[in-house]
Amino acid sequence: MSKKIVVNEEKRDGLAEGGKFRQTSDRSGAGGNGADRKPVILLVDDDPLMLQFYGGGLEKAGFVVKEAQSSVDSITAFIHLKPDLVILDLVMPDLNGFATCRTIRSLPGSEYTPILIITGHGDSRSVKQAFESGATDYIIKPVNLDLFCHRIRYMLGASRDISDKKRSEDSLRLLKEAVERLPIGITISDLEGKIIYANPAEAEMHGYTLEELMRREARMFGPPELRKPLAADKFHKMTVWKRETLNLRKGGEKFPVQLTSIPVKNSEGVPLGIITTCEDITDRKEAEVAIERLAYHDSLTGLPNRSMFQDRLQKALASARREGRQLGVLFLDLDRFKDINDTQGHEFGDKLLRAVALRLGRCVRDADTLARLGGDEFVILLTGASDRAGTITAAERILALFTEPFELEGRQVYSSTSIGVALYPKDGRDVNDLLRSADTAMYHAKAGGRQTYRFFSEEINRKITEKVHIENGLRRALERQEFCLYYQPQIELGSERIIGVEVLLRWMSPEMGVVMPSRFIPVAEDSGLIFRLGEWVLRTACRQSAAWRDAGHPPLRMAINISGHQFKQPSFVSLIDTVLDESSMDPTCLEFELTESVIMDKAEKTTLTLRELKDRGIHLSIDDFGTGYSSLSYLKHFPIDRIKIDRSFIADITSNRDEAVIVDTIIAIARSMDLKVVAEGVENREQLDYLKARRCGEAQGYYFAEPMPAESLETWIRRDVV
Ligand code: C2E
Ligand code: MG
Ligand code: MG
């Protein structure tokens, strides 16, 4: 017989404590999912006997029975148990059965639950009232238990059918709603490609009304040149077909779309039609274009940037390799652009760069690529006719572009460019090598006086590589104190005694060994490092001179080579004052060696500086005399003490008559102008005798002594070798 579980089950089911519905059996299987789940029946009757009678019968018939003895309990039980069917006795102690029925019917989730009312009243009023209260059926006591169970089974079946149908209708409605509201276009076309459904987004996107789309061919959305009917055999194989393409709006305007088509088949795999979603990707495409522009173009000029140039060059190299063709790369760098930027401002500089880009663009053919690498650097990739002759024509055409001035801010501005040319495959086989070679050649063009072009060559490459190597080394050398000074005695020929020393710089490089000044001074001058280097020489030499004096050595003239760059610095004289001050060296022991070209350049300013130095008691000499202007008479305009005859003349005086005549003349004129003469590079007795015979006053050279470190010089003097 049925077993009553009251309290525990109530709690487990979440009923409020004190609730009075009970389950007649715990072997129910209710709550299990699936088709074999037993239906749950809520049996509501205030009569325990009746509950037992119906409950027992129903259980036997395979139902799970839950009981409630009052209307209130039945409502609570309904909410918690969600029974499949409710059996309701009409006569209850609290609410009557109609009211209970109405209340249950109003509960959420009750719309498909059959409610069967049991009553002793069979009058038509009661029947009518029962149905009006939401009852599904009505049964009059006494009840035949078998019939009763059949009835219940039938009601459950019918209600399941109805609720299934209702539910699928509801979900269809929801689905349709969702599809209609989706912001993505959706069409369904039949096997002939005719549209049988389109959602509003699809219609709106293409500029049609929904009615206009019905039975039209879906292909009409594509531009005619892109329309390809889907072959029937392809349809069978098709799973998901995703593609980016163009669509047409009703007015004919094209726009980019992302289409995804999925074939719809029935359960036997027979095709029924195609569902296609369509997304307008205009925004995305525009964003992609904008991103591409940013990534591959220079924002100032709109020209391709380095990345794009490298890309194009890479592709061009691949096809040149295949076809055995040459390629030309021109590397352009505007001349003195930094001056324009510095004096006219960056905005003006930018305008010039834009104007240059525009002008260059005019002389570049479609197949070629003009790009801006950054700053004032441009590159051109020549694909057609890019042998040596072709690139010469192109380079000359570019140089000619700069002969006309640029009109900027109502002014005429002249600019020019230096061009380096590299050819594939000769000067490089990949992107980086070619660009590097062209860049190197460009530096060569700059060194060759600017406003010109130069081809890459291994010789240039070696020179420039060495230059870069030296420059990098020089920067470190100053910090690591790798420099030292050598001193070469200068001899007074009359007495054959030392009267001074020339200070000669040496770089003791840990990597390269002793590096001579001819290798690194020009690099230091080009890179601006000469200022710090020259200052170091001055300080060290002056300190050395003071140290010798303090050590009691007789005063020696200290001849220091001064680079033109250093001499022309506005702060040069004040630097000398500082150094003299610091070292407390006697300025009359100091001599500066300057070359002719330095003295002749900007004569007025030079004379002023020379005067200022002279006023401090410093001696001045002209170095390497004879290799420059050689205008002796001109020298009288300058406060010069001494000239040093270049050693190339001395080398040949005993063998070459012409050279000897030049030396004779220099000595004679210098004497007439009251200038002292030093002969450089005296290497043997014959040269010395010749010079003595010509009454040359002073000399220096290996014959007397090679340049040497300070300590060696001290020993040399002590030995009094001369
Ligand atoms: P310079 O001023 O004409 O210096 C004389 C050069 O001739 C030195 O070369 C010296 O070693 C070399 N010499 C001296 N006697 C003989 C000889 O008998 N035979 C031969 N063949 N050579 C002799 P060095 O030291 O290599 O210097 C080369 C040039 O570098 C110097 O020519 C000078 O113009 C420059 N220099 C050297 N030190 C400095 C420096 O501290 N500052 C600057 N700005 N330039 C420097
Ligand atoms: Mg010198
Ligand atoms: Mg010299």
GROMACS .gro file of N, CA and C in nm, residues 74-159:
model
  258
   74SER      N    1  -0.236   2.278  -0.207
   74SER     CA    2  -0.230   2.237  -0.346
   74SER      C    3  -0.158   2.343  -0.432
   75ILE      N    4  -0.182   2.467  -0.397
   75ILE     CA    5  -0.117   2.575  -0.475
   75ILE      C    6   0.035   2.573  -0.452
   76THR      N    7   0.074   2.561  -0.325
   76THR     CA    8   0.216   2.553  -0.293
   76THR      C    9   0.278   2.432  -0.362
   77ALA      N   10   0.209   2.321  -0.353
   77ALA     CA   11   0.260   2.198  -0.414
   77ALA      C   12   0.277   2.216  -0.564
   78PHE      N   13   0.181   2.282  -0.627
   78PHE     CA   14   0.189   2.302  -0.773
   78PHE      C   15   0.315   2.381  -0.808
   79ILE      N   16   0.336   2.488  -0.732
   79ILE     CA   17   0.451   2.573  -0.762
   79ILE      C   18   0.581   2.494  -0.752
   80HIS      N   19   0.590   2.410  -0.646
   80HIS     CA   20   0.717   2.341  -0.624
   80HIS      C   21   0.734   2.214  -0.705
   81LEU      N   22   0.622   2.145  -0.729
   81LEU     CA   23   0.636   2.013  -0.794
   81LEU      C   24   0.620   2.019  -0.945
   82LYS      N   25   0.553   2.122  -0.992
   82LYS     CA   26   0.522   2.131  -1.135
   82LYS      C   27   0.468   1.997  -1.186
   83PRO      N   28   0.355   1.955  -1.136
   83PRO     CA   29   0.300   1.823  -1.174
   83PRO      C   30   0.256   1.824  -1.320
   84ASP      N   31   0.242   1.701  -1.375
   84ASP     CA   32   0.196   1.691  -1.515
   84ASP      C   33   0.045   1.701  -1.523
   85LEU      N   34  -0.020   1.677  -1.412
   85LEU     CA   35  -0.167   1.680  -1.413
   85LEU      C   36  -0.214   1.704  -1.270
   86VAL      N   37  -0.327   1.773  -1.256
   86VAL     CA   38  -0.383   1.800  -1.122
   86VAL      C   39  -0.524   1.739  -1.116
   87ILE      N   40  -0.546   1.664  -1.006
   87ILE     CA   41  -0.682   1.614  -0.983
   87ILE      C   42  -0.734   1.689  -0.861
   88LEU      N   43  -0.849   1.752  -0.882
   88LEU     CA   44  -0.896   1.847  -0.781
   88LEU      C   45  -1.036   1.809  -0.735
   89ASP      N   46  -1.051   1.790  -0.604
   89ASP     CA   47  -1.184   1.766  -0.549
   89ASP      C   48  -1.252   1.902  -0.537
   90LEU      N   49  -1.379   1.905  -0.570
   90LEU     CA   50  -1.447   2.035  -0.575
   90LEU      C   51  -1.473   2.090  -0.435
   91VAL      N   52  -1.493   1.996  -0.341
   91VAL     CA   53  -1.530   2.044  -0.207
   91VAL      C   54  -1.405   2.040  -0.120
   92MET      N   55  -1.368   2.158  -0.075
   92MET     CA   56  -1.248   2.168   0.007
   92MET      C   57  -1.281   2.251   0.129
   93PRO      N   58  -1.202   2.236   0.238
   93PRO     CA   59  -1.238   2.310   0.359
   93PRO      C   60  -1.207   2.460   0.346
   94ASP      N   61  -1.104   2.495   0.282
   94ASP     CA   62  -1.070   2.640   0.275
   94ASP      C   63  -1.134   2.707   0.154
   95LEU      N   64  -1.071   2.700   0.037
   95LEU     CA   65  -1.130   2.756  -0.085
   95LEU      C   66  -1.211   2.648  -0.155
   96ASN      N   67  -1.308   2.685  -0.231
   96ASN     CA   68  -1.375   2.578  -0.303
   96ASN      C   69  -1.294   2.540  -0.426
   97GLY      N   70  -1.326   2.430  -0.486
   97GLY     CA   71  -1.251   2.373  -0.598
   97GLY      C   72  -1.240   2.467  -0.716
   98PHE      N   73  -1.351   2.543  -0.749
   98PHE     CA   74  -1.344   2.636  -0.865
   98PHE      C   75  -1.236   2.741  -0.842
   99ALA      N   76  -1.240   2.798  -0.720
   99ALA     CA   77  -1.141   2.904  -0.690
   99ALA      C   78  -0.999   2.848  -0.695
  100THR      N   79  -0.984   2.726  -0.639
  100THR     CA   80  -0.851   2.664  -0.641
  100THR      C   81  -0.806   2.643  -0.786
  101CYS      N   82  -0.900   2.594  -0.867
  101CYS     CA   83  -0.870   2.570  -1.009
  101CYS      C   84  -0.826   2.700  -1.076
  102ARG      N   85  -0.902   2.805  -1.049
  102ARG     CA   86  -0.868   2.935  -1.111
  102ARG      C   87  -0.728   2.982  -1.069
  103THR      N   88  -0.702   2.964  -0.939
  103THR     CA   89  -0.572   3.010  -0.888
  103THR      C   90  -0.457   2.932  -0.954
  104ILE      N   91  -0.475   2.801  -0.959
  104ILE     CA   92  -0.369   2.720  -1.020
  104ILE      C   93  -0.347   2.760  -1.166
  105ARG      N   94  -0.460   2.781  -1.234
  105ARG     CA   95  -0.451   2.819  -1.376
  105ARG      C   96  -0.377   2.952  -1.397
  106SER      N   97  -0.387   3.034  -1.295
  106SER     CA   98  -0.322   3.164  -1.313
  106SER      C   99  -0.171   3.158  -1.282
  107LEU      N  100  -0.127   3.043  -1.230
  107LEU     CA  101   0.015   3.033  -1.195
  107LEU      C  102   0.100   3.019  -1.322
  108PRO      N  103   0.220   3.075  -1.319
  108PRO     CA  104   0.305   3.060  -1.438
  108PRO      C  105   0.342   2.913  -1.463
  109GLY      N  106   0.338   2.872  -1.585
  109GLY     CA  107   0.374   2.734  -1.621
  109GLY      C  108   0.256   2.639  -1.613
  110SER      N  109   0.135   2.696  -1.582
  110SER     CA  110   0.021   2.605  -1.566
  110SER      C  111  -0.062   2.596  -1.693
  111GLU      N  112  -0.025   2.677  -1.793
  111GLU     CA  113  -0.116   2.685  -1.907
  111GLU      C  114  -0.136   2.553  -1.981
  112TYR      N  115  -0.035   2.465  -1.978
  112TYR     CA  116  -0.052   2.337  -2.050
  112TYR      C  117  -0.083   2.221  -1.955
  113THR      N  118  -0.100   2.249  -1.824
  113THR     CA  119  -0.122   2.139  -1.729
  113THR      C  120  -0.271   2.106  -1.721
  114PRO      N  121  -0.309   1.984  -1.753
  114PRO     CA  122  -0.451   1.949  -1.744
  114PRO      C  123  -0.498   1.945  -1.597
  115ILE      N  124  -0.615   1.998  -1.574
  115ILE     CA  125  -0.674   1.992  -1.440
  115ILE      C  126  -0.807   1.915  -1.450
  116LEU      N  127  -0.815   1.812  -1.373
  116LEU     CA  128  -0.938   1.728  -1.375
  116LEU      C  129  -1.013   1.750  -1.244
  117ILE      N  130  -1.137   1.788  -1.255
  117ILE     CA  131  -1.216   1.814  -1.135
  117ILE      C  132  -1.305   1.692  -1.105
  118ILE      N  133  -1.303   1.650  -0.977
  118ILE     CA  134  -1.390   1.537  -0.936
  118ILE      C  135  -1.498   1.592  -0.843
  119THR      N  136  -1.618   1.557  -0.872
  119THR     CA  137  -1.724   1.610  -0.786
  119THR      C  138  -1.846   1.515  -0.786
  120GLY      N  139  -1.928   1.537  -0.684
  120GLY     CA  140  -2.052   1.460  -0.680
  120GLY      C  141  -2.161   1.530  -0.759
  121HIS      N  142  -2.138   1.661  -0.795
  121HIS     CA  143  -2.242   1.738  -0.866
  121HIS      C  144  -2.225   1.725  -1.016
  122GLY      N  145  -2.330   1.679  -1.080
  122GLY     CA  146  -2.320   1.662  -1.225
  122GLY      C  147  -2.405   1.763  -1.299
  123ASP      N  148  -2.458   1.865  -1.228
  123ASP     CA  149  -2.544   1.962  -1.297
  123ASP      C  150  -2.464   2.047  -1.394
  124SER      N  151  -2.536   2.094  -1.494
  124SER     CA  152  -2.465   2.162  -1.604
  124SER      C  153  -2.404   2.295  -1.560
  125ARG      N  154  -2.463   2.356  -1.456
  125ARG     CA  155  -2.407   2.483  -1.408
  125ARG      C  156  -2.267   2.463  -1.352
  126SER      N  157  -2.260   2.354  -1.270
  126SER     CA  158  -2.129   2.322  -1.210
  126SER      C  159  -2.027   2.288  -1.319
  127VAL      N  160  -2.074   2.210  -1.420
  127VAL     CA  161  -1.983   2.172  -1.529
  127VAL      C  162  -1.930   2.297  -1.599
  128LYS      N  163  -2.028   2.384  -1.629
  128LYS     CA  164  -1.991   2.508  -1.699
  128LYS      C  165  -1.890   2.589  -1.616
  129GLN      N  166  -1.923   2.599  -1.482
  129GLN     CA  167  -1.837   2.678  -1.394
  129GLN      C  168  -1.695   2.617  -1.384
  130ALA      N  169  -1.695   2.484  -1.385
  130ALA     CA  170  -1.565   2.416  -1.378
  130ALA      C  171  -1.480   2.454  -1.500
  131PHE      N  172  -1.538   2.445  -1.619
  131PHE     CA  173  -1.460   2.479  -1.740
  131PHE      C  174  -1.419   2.625  -1.741
  132GLU      N  175  -1.514   2.710  -1.690
  132GLU     CA  176  -1.480   2.852  -1.685
  132GLU      C  177  -1.365   2.880  -1.588
  133SER      N  178  -1.353   2.794  -1.488
  133SER     CA  179  -1.245   2.813  -1.390
  133SER      C  180  -1.113   2.762  -1.444
  134GLY      N  181  -1.116   2.703  -1.563
  134GLY     CA  182  -0.989   2.659  -1.623
  134GLY      C  183  -0.970   2.508  -1.616
  135ALA      N  184  -1.074   2.434  -1.575
  135ALA     CA  185  -1.059   2.289  -1.571
  135ALA      C  186  -1.047   2.235  -1.712
  136THR      N  187  -0.972   2.125  -1.724
  136THR     CA  188  -0.958   2.063  -1.855
  136THR      C  189  -1.069   1.960  -1.874
  137ASP      N  190  -1.104   1.895  -1.763
  137ASP     CA  191  -1.208   1.793  -1.773
  137ASP      C  192  -1.279   1.783  -1.638
  138TYR      N  193  -1.379   1.701  -1.633
  138TYR     CA  194  -1.472   1.699  -1.522
  138TYR      C  195  -1.518   1.556  -1.508
  139ILE      N  196  -1.515   1.501  -1.383
  139ILE     CA  197  -1.556   1.361  -1.366
  139ILE      C  198  -1.645   1.351  -1.243
  140ILE      N  199  -1.748   1.272  -1.254
  140ILE     CA  200  -1.848   1.267  -1.146
  140ILE      C  201  -1.832   1.138  -1.066
  141LYS      N  202  -1.838   1.155  -0.934
  141LYS     CA  203  -1.830   1.039  -0.845
  141LYS      C  204  -1.960   0.958  -0.858
  142PRO      N  205  -1.963   0.835  -0.826
  142PRO     CA  206  -1.847   0.751  -0.793
  142PRO      C  207  -1.761   0.724  -0.916
  143VAL      N  208  -1.637   0.702  -0.889
  143VAL     CA  209  -1.541   0.689  -0.999
  143VAL      C  210  -1.498   0.543  -1.016
  144ASN      N  211  -1.503   0.498  -1.140
  144ASN     CA  212  -1.448   0.366  -1.171
  144ASN      C  213  -1.298   0.383  -1.190
  145LEU      N  214  -1.220   0.316  -1.102
  145LEU     CA  215  -1.076   0.341  -1.097
  145LEU      C  216  -1.004   0.314  -1.230
  146ASP      N  217  -1.046   0.207  -1.299
  146ASP     CA  218  -0.983   0.174  -1.428
  146ASP      C  219  -1.007   0.283  -1.530
  147LEU      N  220  -1.139   0.317  -1.540
  147LEU     CA  221  -1.174   0.422  -1.635
  147LEU      C  222  -1.099   0.552  -1.605
  148PHE      N  223  -1.101   0.576  -1.471
  148PHE     CA  224  -1.035   0.697  -1.421
  148PHE      C  225  -0.889   0.704  -1.468
  149CYS      N  226  -0.817   0.591  -1.455
  149CYS     CA  227  -0.675   0.590  -1.494
  149CYS      C  228  -0.659   0.608  -1.646
  150HIS      N  229  -0.749   0.543  -1.723
  150HIS     CA  230  -0.745   0.563  -1.869
  150HIS      C  231  -0.764   0.708  -1.906
  151ARG      N  232  -0.862   0.765  -1.836
  151ARG     CA  233  -0.894   0.906  -1.863
  151ARG      C  234  -0.771   0.995  -1.839
  152ILE      N  235  -0.708   0.965  -1.726
  152ILE     CA  236  -0.589   1.044  -1.691
  152ILE      C  237  -0.481   1.029  -1.800
  153ARG      N  238  -0.461   0.904  -1.843
  153ARG     CA  239  -0.358   0.878  -1.943
  153ARG      C  240  -0.388   0.954  -2.072
  154TYR      N  241  -0.518   0.950  -2.112
  154TYR     CA  242  -0.559   1.019  -2.233
  154TYR      C  243  -0.535   1.170  -2.220
  155MET      N  244  -0.576   1.223  -2.103
  155MET     CA  245  -0.559   1.367  -2.082
  155MET      C  246  -0.412   1.408  -2.089
  156LEU      N  247  -0.327   1.324  -2.030
  156LEU     CA  248  -0.183   1.355  -2.032
  156LEU      C  249  -0.129   1.357  -2.175
  157GLY      N  250  -0.175   1.255  -2.251
  157GLY     CA  251  -0.130   1.246  -2.391
  157GLY      C  252  -0.173   1.368  -2.469
  158ALA      N  253  -0.301   1.401  -2.455
  158ALA     CA  254  -0.354   1.515  -2.530
  158ALA      C  255  -0.283   1.644  -2.489
  159SER      N  256  -0.263   1.657  -2.360
  159SER     CA  257  -0.201   1.782  -2.314
  159SER      C  258  -0.057   1.791  -2.364
   0.00000   0.00000   0.00000
